[in-house]
Short mmCIF file of C-alpha atoms in Angstrom, two decimals:
data_model
loop_
_atom_site.label_atom_id
_atom_site.label_comp_id
_atom_site.label_asym_id
_atom_site.label_seq_id
_atom_site.Cartn_x
_atom_site.Cartn_y
_atom_site.Cartn_z
CA MET A 1 16.33 24.69 6.51
CA THR A 2 14.66 26.89 3.89
CA VAL A 3 13.47 30.40 4.65
CA ALA A 4 9.99 30.90 3.23
CA GLY A 5 10.04 34.68 3.79
CA VAL A 6 8.85 37.57 5.92
CA ARG A 7 5.45 39.14 5.42
CA LEU A 8 3.24 41.71 7.07
CA SER A 9 -0.07 40.69 8.55
CA ARG A 10 -3.32 42.46 7.73
CA ARG A 11 -2.80 44.58 10.82
CA GLY A 12 0.69 45.48 9.63
CA TRP A 13 -0.58 46.52 6.20
CA GLY A 14 -3.34 48.47 7.96
CA PHE A 15 -0.73 50.39 9.92
CA LEU A 16 1.13 51.26 6.70
CA ALA A 17 -2.09 52.33 5.01
CA ALA A 18 -3.01 54.54 7.99
CA SER A 19 0.52 55.96 7.97
CA ALA A 20 0.20 56.93 4.30
CA ILE A 21 -3.14 58.65 4.95
CA LEU A 22 -1.75 60.59 7.89
CA PHE A 23 1.28 61.69 5.84
CA VAL A 24 -1.03 63.15 3.23
CA ALA A 25 -3.20 64.76 5.89
CA ALA A 26 -0.14 66.19 7.65
CA TYR A 27 1.16 67.91 4.49
CA ALA A 28 -2.32 69.05 3.52
CA SER A 29 -3.11 70.60 6.90
CA GLY A 30 0.39 71.58 7.92
CA ARG A 31 -0.05 69.92 11.31
CA GLN A 32 3.24 68.49 12.54
CA GLU A 33 1.68 66.11 15.11
CA LEU A 34 0.04 64.16 12.28
CA LEU A 35 3.46 63.70 10.73
CA TYR A 36 4.77 62.22 14.00
CA ALA A 37 1.82 59.81 14.18
CA ALA A 38 2.31 58.77 10.54
CA SER A 39 6.00 58.08 11.16
CA LEU A 40 5.19 55.95 14.22
CA LEU A 41 2.61 53.92 12.31
CA ALA A 42 5.16 53.25 9.56
CA ILE A 43 8.01 52.39 11.91
CA LEU A 44 6.08 49.82 13.94
CA PRO A 45 5.40 47.22 11.17
CA ILE A 46 8.83 47.75 9.61
CA THR A 47 10.50 47.17 12.98
CA ALA A 48 8.31 44.12 13.56
CA ALA A 49 9.39 42.64 10.22
CA ILE A 50 13.06 43.17 11.09
CA VAL A 51 12.63 41.59 14.52
CA VAL A 52 10.82 38.43 13.31
CA ARG A 53 13.36 38.01 10.53
CA ALA A 54 16.21 38.19 13.00
CA ARG A 55 14.43 35.89 15.47
CA ARG A 56 13.21 33.30 12.98
CA PRO A 57 13.80 29.83 14.40
CA ARG A 58 16.77 27.66 13.49
CA LEU A 59 15.47 24.18 14.04
CA GLY A 60 16.51 20.60 13.45
CA LEU A 61 14.09 17.69 13.50
CA THR A 62 13.60 13.96 13.16
CA ARG A 63 10.28 12.47 12.05
CA SER A 64 8.99 8.97 12.68
CA PHE A 65 5.75 7.06 12.26
CA SER A 66 4.31 4.40 14.53
CA PRO A 67 3.69 2.15 12.71
CA GLN A 68 5.78 2.93 9.63
CA ILE A 69 3.63 0.70 7.40
CA ILE A 70 -0.16 0.90 7.79
CA GLN A 71 -3.24 -0.37 6.00
CA ALA A 72 -5.51 2.00 4.12
CA GLY A 73 -8.26 3.28 6.40
CA THR A 74 -6.12 3.16 9.54
CA THR A 75 -4.11 5.83 11.35
CA THR A 76 -0.50 6.20 12.35
CA ASP A 77 1.04 8.37 15.02
CA ALA A 78 3.47 10.91 13.58
CA ALA A 79 6.12 12.05 16.04
CA ILE A 80 8.37 15.03 15.22
CA THR A 81 11.24 15.78 17.58
CA VAL A 82 12.23 19.44 17.18
CA ARG A 83 15.44 20.90 18.60
CA ASN A 84 16.70 24.49 18.76
CA LEU A 85 19.96 24.91 16.82
CA SER A 86 20.50 28.60 17.56
CA ALA A 87 22.65 30.09 20.29
CA GLY A 88 19.69 32.06 21.68
CA ARG A 89 16.31 31.12 23.08
CA SER A 90 13.79 30.54 20.31
CA MET A 91 10.40 32.21 20.03
CA ARG A 92 7.13 30.32 20.21
CA ALA A 93 6.11 29.25 16.73
CA ARG A 94 3.03 27.90 15.01
CA TRP A 95 3.77 24.72 13.04
CA TRP A 96 2.24 22.62 10.26
CA ASP A 97 3.31 19.53 8.32
CA ALA A 98 3.00 19.05 4.56
CA VAL A 99 1.01 16.09 3.17
CA PRO A 100 0.54 15.10 -0.50
CA TRP A 101 -3.27 15.20 -0.43
CA ALA A 102 -5.87 17.92 0.08
CA PRO A 103 -5.72 20.34 1.79
CA GLY A 104 -1.94 19.93 1.55
CA THR A 105 -1.03 20.47 5.21
CA VAL A 106 -1.83 19.14 8.66
CA ASP A 107 -2.22 22.09 10.99
CA GLY A 108 -0.57 21.56 14.34
CA GLY A 109 -0.33 23.73 17.40
CA LEU A 110 2.51 25.70 18.89
CA ILE A 111 6.18 24.89 19.25
CA PRO A 112 7.11 26.21 22.70
CA ALA A 113 10.06 28.50 23.25
CA LEU A 114 13.18 26.32 23.34
CA GLU A 115 16.39 26.89 25.24
CA PRO A 116 19.58 27.62 23.25
CA ARG A 117 21.85 24.89 22.00
CA SER A 118 24.51 24.37 24.65
CA PRO A 119 25.76 21.58 26.94
CA ARG A 120 23.72 23.13 29.73
CA PHE A 121 20.40 22.61 27.98
CA LEU A 122 21.02 19.36 26.11
CA ALA A 123 19.06 17.34 28.67
CA ARG A 124 16.16 19.76 29.21
CA GLY A 125 14.40 22.54 27.44
CA ASN A 126 16.27 22.34 24.12
CA THR A 127 13.95 19.87 22.40
CA THR A 128 10.25 19.10 22.20
CA THR A 129 8.24 16.34 20.51
CA LEU A 130 5.16 17.10 18.45
CA HIS A 131 2.51 14.43 17.92
CA TYR A 132 -0.42 14.14 15.57
CA GLU A 133 -2.49 11.37 14.02
CA LEU A 134 -2.22 10.81 10.28
CA ARG A 135 -4.93 9.05 8.28
CA PRO A 136 -4.04 8.75 4.58
CA PRO A 137 -7.08 8.72 2.28
CA ARG A 138 -5.90 5.78 0.16
CA ARG A 139 -3.09 3.28 -0.37
CA GLY A 140 0.24 4.44 -1.74
CA ARG A 141 3.74 5.58 -0.87
CA PHE A 142 3.52 9.11 0.46
CA GLU A 143 6.17 11.70 1.26
CA ILE A 144 5.18 13.43 4.51
CA GLY A 145 6.79 16.78 5.26
CA PRO A 146 8.72 19.02 5.38
CA LEU A 147 7.70 20.86 8.56
CA GLY A 148 6.71 24.51 8.40
CA ALA A 149 7.12 26.90 11.34
CA GLU A 150 6.02 30.53 11.67
CA VAL A 151 6.86 33.15 14.29
CA GLY A 152 5.26 36.55 14.80
CA ASP A 153 5.86 39.69 16.82
CA ALA A 154 3.99 40.56 20.01
CA PHE A 155 1.66 43.03 18.23
CA GLY A 156 0.77 40.69 15.35
CA LEU A 157 2.18 43.01 12.68
CA ALA A 158 4.59 40.65 10.86
CA THR A 159 5.46 36.97 10.57
CA SER A 160 8.48 35.01 9.45
CA SER A 161 8.23 31.39 8.32
CA VAL A 162 10.75 28.63 7.67
CA VAL A 163 10.60 25.16 6.15
CA VAL A 164 12.50 22.59 8.19
CA GLY A 165 13.78 19.12 7.43
CA ALA A 166 13.09 16.68 4.62
CA ALA A 167 10.11 14.51 3.76
CA GLU A 168 9.75 11.03 5.23
CA SER A 169 8.15 8.09 3.39
CA LEU A 170 4.98 6.49 4.71
CA ILE A 171 3.78 3.23 3.16
CA VAL A 172 0.04 2.66 3.06
CA THR A 173 -0.84 -0.88 1.99
CA PRO A 174 -4.21 -2.04 0.64
CA GLU A 175 -6.77 -3.03 3.22
CA VAL A 176 -6.75 -6.78 3.92
CA ILE A 177 -10.28 -8.08 4.41
CA ALA A 178 -10.88 -11.22 6.44
CA LEU A 179 -12.22 -13.96 4.17
CA SER A 180 -14.16 -17.11 4.95
CA GLU A 181 -11.97 -19.91 6.29
CA SER A 182 -13.93 -22.50 4.33
CA GLY A 183 -12.34 -21.27 1.12
CA LEU A 184 -11.26 -23.49 -1.75
CA SER A 185 -11.83 -27.21 -1.70
CA VAL A 186 -11.83 -28.78 -5.12
CA PRO A 187 -10.40 -31.93 -6.71
CA ALA A 188 -6.62 -31.71 -7.27
CA GLY A 189 -6.44 -28.22 -5.80
CA ASP A 190 -7.74 -28.13 -2.26
CA GLY A 191 -6.39 -26.31 0.72
CA GLU A 192 -5.03 -29.40 2.45
CA ALA A 193 -1.54 -30.85 2.03
CA ARG A 194 -1.47 -33.51 -0.64
CA LEU A 195 0.57 -36.69 -0.18
CA LEU A 196 2.92 -37.50 -3.01
CA GLN A 197 4.64 -40.88 -3.01
CA ARG A 198 7.59 -41.72 -5.22
CA ARG A 199 6.78 -44.30 -7.87
CA ALA A 200 9.28 -46.23 -9.93
CA ALA A 201 9.24 -49.01 -12.47
CA GLY A 202 8.96 -52.43 -10.80
CA ASP A 203 7.34 -53.48 -7.59
CA ASP A 204 5.64 -50.81 -5.46
CA ASP A 205 7.41 -52.20 -2.39
CA ASP A 206 10.75 -51.31 -3.97
CA ALA A 207 9.58 -47.77 -4.70
CA MET A 208 8.29 -47.31 -1.15
CA THR A 209 11.37 -48.67 0.64
CA ARG A 210 15.09 -48.11 1.00
CA GLU A 211 18.00 -49.76 2.81
CA TYR A 212 18.13 -49.55 6.57
CA ARG A 213 20.37 -46.76 7.89
CA ARG A 214 21.77 -46.41 11.37
CA GLY A 215 19.28 -44.50 13.49
CA ASP A 216 16.16 -45.59 11.61
CA ALA A 217 13.31 -46.63 13.93
CA MET A 218 12.54 -50.34 13.91
CA ARG A 219 8.82 -49.59 13.54
CA ARG A 220 9.61 -48.40 9.98
CA VAL A 221 11.09 -51.72 8.90
CA HIS A 222 9.26 -53.18 5.88
CA TRP A 223 9.51 -56.92 6.66
CA ARG A 224 8.21 -58.23 3.34
CA ALA A 225 10.72 -56.19 1.33
CA SER A 226 13.46 -57.15 3.81
CA ALA A 227 12.72 -60.83 3.29
CA ARG A 228 12.90 -60.47 -0.46
CA HIS A 229 16.16 -58.46 -0.47
CA GLY A 230 17.86 -60.32 2.37
CA ASP A 231 18.67 -56.98 4.06
CA LEU A 232 16.68 -54.75 6.34
CA MET A 233 14.54 -52.34 4.34
CA VAL A 234 12.57 -49.38 5.78
CA ARG A 235 9.63 -47.41 4.50
CA GLN A 236 10.50 -44.11 2.88
CA GLU A 237 9.02 -40.97 4.39
CA GLU A 238 6.07 -39.64 2.51
CA GLN A 239 6.81 -36.37 0.83
CA ARG A 240 4.31 -33.62 1.35
CA SER A 241 3.67 -30.92 -1.21
CA LEU A 242 1.68 -27.80 -0.43
CA PRO A 243 -1.13 -26.97 -2.86
CA GLU A 244 -0.55 -24.20 -5.33
CA ALA A 245 -2.80 -21.32 -6.33
CA THR A 246 -2.44 -18.54 -8.90
CA ILE A 247 -3.95 -15.06 -8.74
CA PHE A 248 -4.27 -13.30 -12.10
CA VAL A 249 -4.81 -9.54 -11.83
CA GLU A 250 -5.70 -7.07 -14.57
CA THR A 251 -3.25 -4.14 -14.39
CA GLN A 252 -3.70 -2.59 -17.84
CA PHE A 253 -5.28 0.84 -18.00
CA GLU A 254 -7.62 -0.14 -20.83
CA GLY A 255 -8.88 -3.10 -18.81
CA TYR A 256 -11.06 -0.86 -16.60
CA GLN A 257 -13.83 1.23 -18.10
CA ASP A 258 -13.85 3.69 -15.20
CA ALA A 259 -10.08 4.32 -15.37
CA SER A 260 -9.02 7.97 -15.40
CA ASP A 261 -5.62 9.57 -15.89
CA GLU A 262 -6.38 12.49 -13.57
CA GLU A 263 -3.65 13.15 -11.05
CA SER A 264 -5.95 13.52 -8.05
CA GLY A 265 -7.56 10.48 -6.51
CA PRO A 266 -7.35 6.82 -7.45
CA GLU A 267 -6.99 5.85 -11.11
CA SER A 268 -9.97 3.51 -11.06
CA ALA A 269 -12.41 2.48 -8.34
CA ALA A 270 -12.71 -0.94 -9.98
CA PHE A 271 -8.93 -1.35 -9.98
CA GLU A 272 -8.75 -0.39 -6.31
CA TRP A 273 -11.33 -3.09 -5.57
CA SER A 274 -9.16 -5.60 -7.43
CA VAL A 275 -6.03 -4.57 -5.49
CA ARG A 276 -7.81 -4.97 -2.14
CA MET A 277 -9.11 -8.36 -3.23
CA LEU A 278 -5.65 -9.36 -4.44
CA ALA A 279 -4.16 -8.48 -1.06
CA SER A 280 -6.94 -10.26 0.84
CA VAL A 281 -6.97 -13.46 -1.22
CA ALA A 282 -3.16 -13.77 -1.35
CA VAL A 283 -2.78 -13.36 2.42
CA HIS A 284 -5.74 -15.67 3.09
CA LEU A 285 -4.49 -18.48 0.85
CA ARG A 286 -0.94 -18.31 2.21
CA ARG A 287 -2.20 -18.51 5.77
CA ILE A 288 -4.20 -21.67 5.07
CA GLY A 289 -1.24 -23.38 3.42
CA PHE A 290 -1.25 -22.46 -0.27
CA LEU A 291 1.82 -21.52 -2.29
CA VAL A 292 0.65 -18.41 -4.14
CA THR A 293 1.83 -16.99 -7.46
CA VAL A 294 0.67 -13.59 -8.70
CA VAL A 295 0.47 -12.92 -12.46
CA GLU A 296 -0.09 -9.42 -13.90
CA SER A 297 -1.68 -8.69 -17.26
CA GLY A 298 0.34 -5.48 -17.62
CA THR A 299 4.03 -4.72 -17.29
CA PRO A 300 5.20 -6.67 -14.21
CA GLN A 301 5.56 -4.46 -11.14
CA LEU A 302 6.06 -7.16 -8.51
CA ALA A 303 9.64 -8.01 -9.56
CA GLU A 304 11.03 -6.85 -6.21
CA VAL A 305 9.11 -9.64 -4.50
CA GLY A 306 10.39 -12.25 -6.90
CA GLY A 307 7.90 -11.46 -9.63
CA GLY A 308 5.16 -12.60 -7.29
CA LYS A 309 6.77 -16.03 -6.91
CA ARG A 310 5.12 -17.89 -4.10
CA ARG A 311 8.20 -18.99 -2.13
CA THR A 312 10.09 -15.73 -1.94
CA TRP A 313 7.87 -13.11 -0.34
CA GLY A 314 6.34 -12.51 3.05
CA ASP A 315 3.01 -10.84 3.68
CA GLU A 316 4.40 -7.47 4.76
CA GLU A 317 6.84 -7.31 1.84
CA PHE A 318 4.10 -8.25 -0.61
CA LEU A 319 1.59 -5.74 0.77
CA SER A 320 4.22 -2.99 0.76
CA THR A 321 4.79 -3.62 -2.94
CA LEU A 322 1.04 -3.48 -3.58
CA ALA A 323 1.02 -0.01 -2.04
CA SER A 324 2.49 1.38 -5.28
CA LEU A 325 0.85 -1.00 -7.76
CA GLU A 326 -0.66 1.06 -10.57
CA LEU A 327 -2.27 0.72 -13.97
CA THR A 328 0.07 0.49 -16.93
CA ASP A 329 -0.35 1.01 -20.65
CA GLU A 330 1.93 -1.86 -21.66
CA ALA A 331 1.00 -5.55 -21.72
CA ASN A 332 2.98 -8.31 -20.06
CA ASP A 333 5.04 -9.81 -22.90
CA GLU A 334 5.50 -13.09 -21.01
CA LEU A 335 1.78 -13.64 -20.52
CA ARG A 336 1.23 -15.65 -23.69
CA SER A 337 4.18 -17.96 -23.10
CA SER A 338 3.37 -18.66 -19.45
CA PRO A 339 2.50 -22.29 -18.69
CA ALA A 340 -0.84 -23.42 -17.34
CA SER A 341 -1.30 -22.77 -13.64
CA GLY A 342 -1.36 -25.56 -11.11
CA GLY A 343 -4.17 -25.55 -8.57
CA PRO A 344 -6.98 -23.01 -8.23
CA LEU A 345 -6.86 -19.91 -10.43
CA ILE A 346 -8.36 -16.64 -9.19
CA ALA A 347 -8.69 -13.78 -11.70
CA LEU A 348 -9.40 -10.14 -10.82
CA VAL A 349 -10.34 -8.27 -13.96
CA GLY A 350 -12.42 -5.37 -15.18
CA SER A 351 -13.37 -5.50 -18.84
CA PRO A 352 -10.63 -7.72 -20.26
CA HIS A 353 -9.67 -7.67 -23.92
CA GLN A 354 -9.04 -10.49 -26.33
CA GLU A 355 -5.43 -11.19 -25.35
CA THR A 356 -6.24 -11.14 -21.65
CA VAL A 357 -9.20 -13.50 -22.00
CA ASP A 358 -7.16 -15.87 -24.16
CA ALA A 359 -4.38 -15.91 -21.56
CA MET A 360 -6.85 -16.56 -18.75
CA ILE A 361 -8.43 -19.50 -20.57
CA ALA A 362 -5.04 -20.95 -21.51
CA ARG A 363 -3.79 -20.85 -17.90
CA ARG A 364 -6.59 -23.05 -16.54
CA ARG A 365 -5.90 -26.75 -16.33
CA PRO A 366 -8.80 -29.18 -16.85
CA GLY A 367 -10.45 -30.10 -13.56
CA GLU A 368 -8.99 -27.14 -11.64
CA LEU A 369 -11.14 -24.44 -10.08
CA ALA A 370 -11.02 -21.11 -11.92
CA VAL A 371 -12.88 -18.07 -10.58
CA ALA A 372 -13.09 -14.70 -12.34
CA PHE A 373 -14.17 -11.67 -10.31
CA MET A 374 -15.28 -9.21 -13.00
CA VAL A 375 -15.52 -5.80 -11.39
CA THR A 376 -17.14 -2.65 -12.74
CA GLY A 377 -17.36 0.88 -11.39
CA ALA A 378 -20.00 1.78 -8.83
CA THR A 379 -22.29 2.80 -11.70
CA GLY A 380 -22.48 -0.83 -12.78
CA LEU A 381 -21.27 -0.46 -16.35
CA ASP A 382 -22.19 -3.48 -18.40
CA VAL A 383 -18.90 -5.18 -19.17
CA PHE A 384 -20.54 -8.56 -19.51
CA GLY A 385 -22.14 -7.67 -22.81
CA ARG A 386 -18.94 -6.35 -24.32
CA SER A 387 -17.38 -8.26 -27.19
CA CYS A 388 -13.88 -9.65 -26.76
CA GLY A 389 -12.98 -8.28 -30.16
CA TYR A 390 -13.71 -11.37 -32.24
CA GLY A 391 -16.20 -9.58 -34.51
CA PRO A 392 -20.01 -9.49 -34.79
CA GLY A 393 -21.81 -12.29 -33.01
CA ALA A 394 -18.81 -13.13 -30.85
CA PRO A 395 -19.63 -14.60 -27.45
CA ARG A 396 -19.68 -12.28 -24.50
CA ILE A 397 -16.78 -12.25 -22.07
CA ALA A 398 -18.62 -13.96 -19.25
CA ASP A 399 -20.04 -16.59 -21.61
CA ARG A 400 -16.61 -17.38 -23.04
CA LEU A 401 -15.14 -17.85 -19.60
CA THR A 402 -18.10 -19.91 -18.42
CA ASP A 403 -17.87 -22.14 -21.48
CA ALA A 404 -14.17 -22.64 -20.70
CA GLY A 405 -14.99 -23.90 -17.20
CA TRP A 406 -14.65 -20.65 -15.25
CA LEU A 407 -16.92 -19.53 -12.43
CA VAL A 408 -17.73 -15.87 -13.18
CA VAL A 409 -18.62 -13.60 -10.24
CA PRO A 410 -19.78 -10.10 -11.30
CA VAL A 411 -19.09 -7.42 -8.68
CA ARG A 412 -19.12 -3.64 -8.40
CA SER A 413 -16.42 -1.46 -6.92
CA ASP A 414 -18.61 -0.73 -3.89
CA ASP A 415 -19.42 -4.40 -3.18
CA ASP A 416 -18.18 -6.12 -0.04
CA HIS A 417 -15.11 -8.28 -0.66
CA SER A 418 -15.96 -10.90 1.95
CA ALA A 419 -19.46 -11.28 0.48
CA ALA A 420 -17.98 -11.84 -2.98
CA TRP A 421 -15.65 -14.49 -1.55
CA ARG A 422 -18.55 -16.19 0.26
CA ALA A 423 -20.35 -16.40 -3.08
CA VAL A 424 -17.43 -18.47 -4.39
CA VAL A 425 -17.55 -20.72 -1.33
CA VAL A 426 -21.27 -21.28 -1.81
CA GLU A 427 -20.94 -22.02 -5.52
CA THR A 428 -18.03 -24.45 -5.09
CA GLY A 429 -19.86 -26.19 -2.25
CA ARG A 430 -22.94 -26.50 -4.41
CA ALA A 431 -20.85 -27.94 -7.24
CA ARG A 432 -19.33 -30.54 -4.92
CA GLY A 433 -22.77 -31.43 -3.57
#
């Protein structure tokens, strides 16, 4: 517990000011009764300050959130259990909780007077629970607290405040938007399980069969292969392989024209759109059966979920990591050496530079679907006419990607994510038709 200090209220300072005036008047007029009144006015606020300092609360607390992990735009219930640690009854106190965004505190109500700490009051009267709703303004990992408490005297002349407890972490993940279920369906990369059969040199029957083992069902016996081998042979089980998809996300600061290094607010509205789309697409594809890999253009930040590897992370773990995903100045050194991606490739970029565009084009396999969501700020800055850095007359970014077989979807940071996804569904359906 940290003592924040004792201070006089405006009324207390008014009493001292009136006391000073009466002292001057008393000496000027020689009237002794004015001196008595001046002394009383000075004693009252000083006494009040001594009392509130002596009676400042000694509190312990525990803080919890329900739920502990929330999506941006939703609320959580903060519960603070406060207990009196002093040997005497505490005074009623006004409380507030610190938050890391404007205005800096959440104003609460009153902490009631609590009974002293003793075996007699452990079950009743010694503790109270404070509740309030918390709605963070954006995604992130936030430290909530510590709690502030302030007591005052009965005349409102002085107050004493304390800071209690430590901060507690609250994880705010990106919002996950529901996307169309009729998502990706393209040759060699659809959303259905693909059947892979083992092939070997020689007759296909040999590759599709094996020797009978005790417990094998008779309906699986391959009679033609059995006749040829002279032993019972059974069909091998078909091996299923889930389709793969890769999400490429631009995480370099210079990749977004609206990026700002100001401490307050998000770094880039376009980047925040990309993060929400990353969360939505990754969760959507995993739920319909895809194995998803996430690739970052900047310094990798998803290492704690296996570098974004598709088999090692769950939705909650992945979204919790995205809560602290931020723009970086450094490029991903492994980007150039990464192999081509299997299955559909979804890119979320702003105004990508030469190296990023080259890496995107190199990752696409012939015949696979590749979609690039190119997002600008809400002002609609023209990134599509920007050169990739290949000199005068170089093709525009969108044209280069289109020529390389990419479907380019221009969006703004205030566009609806589900509408952008539906545009992909429509375009892929039209291409199949």
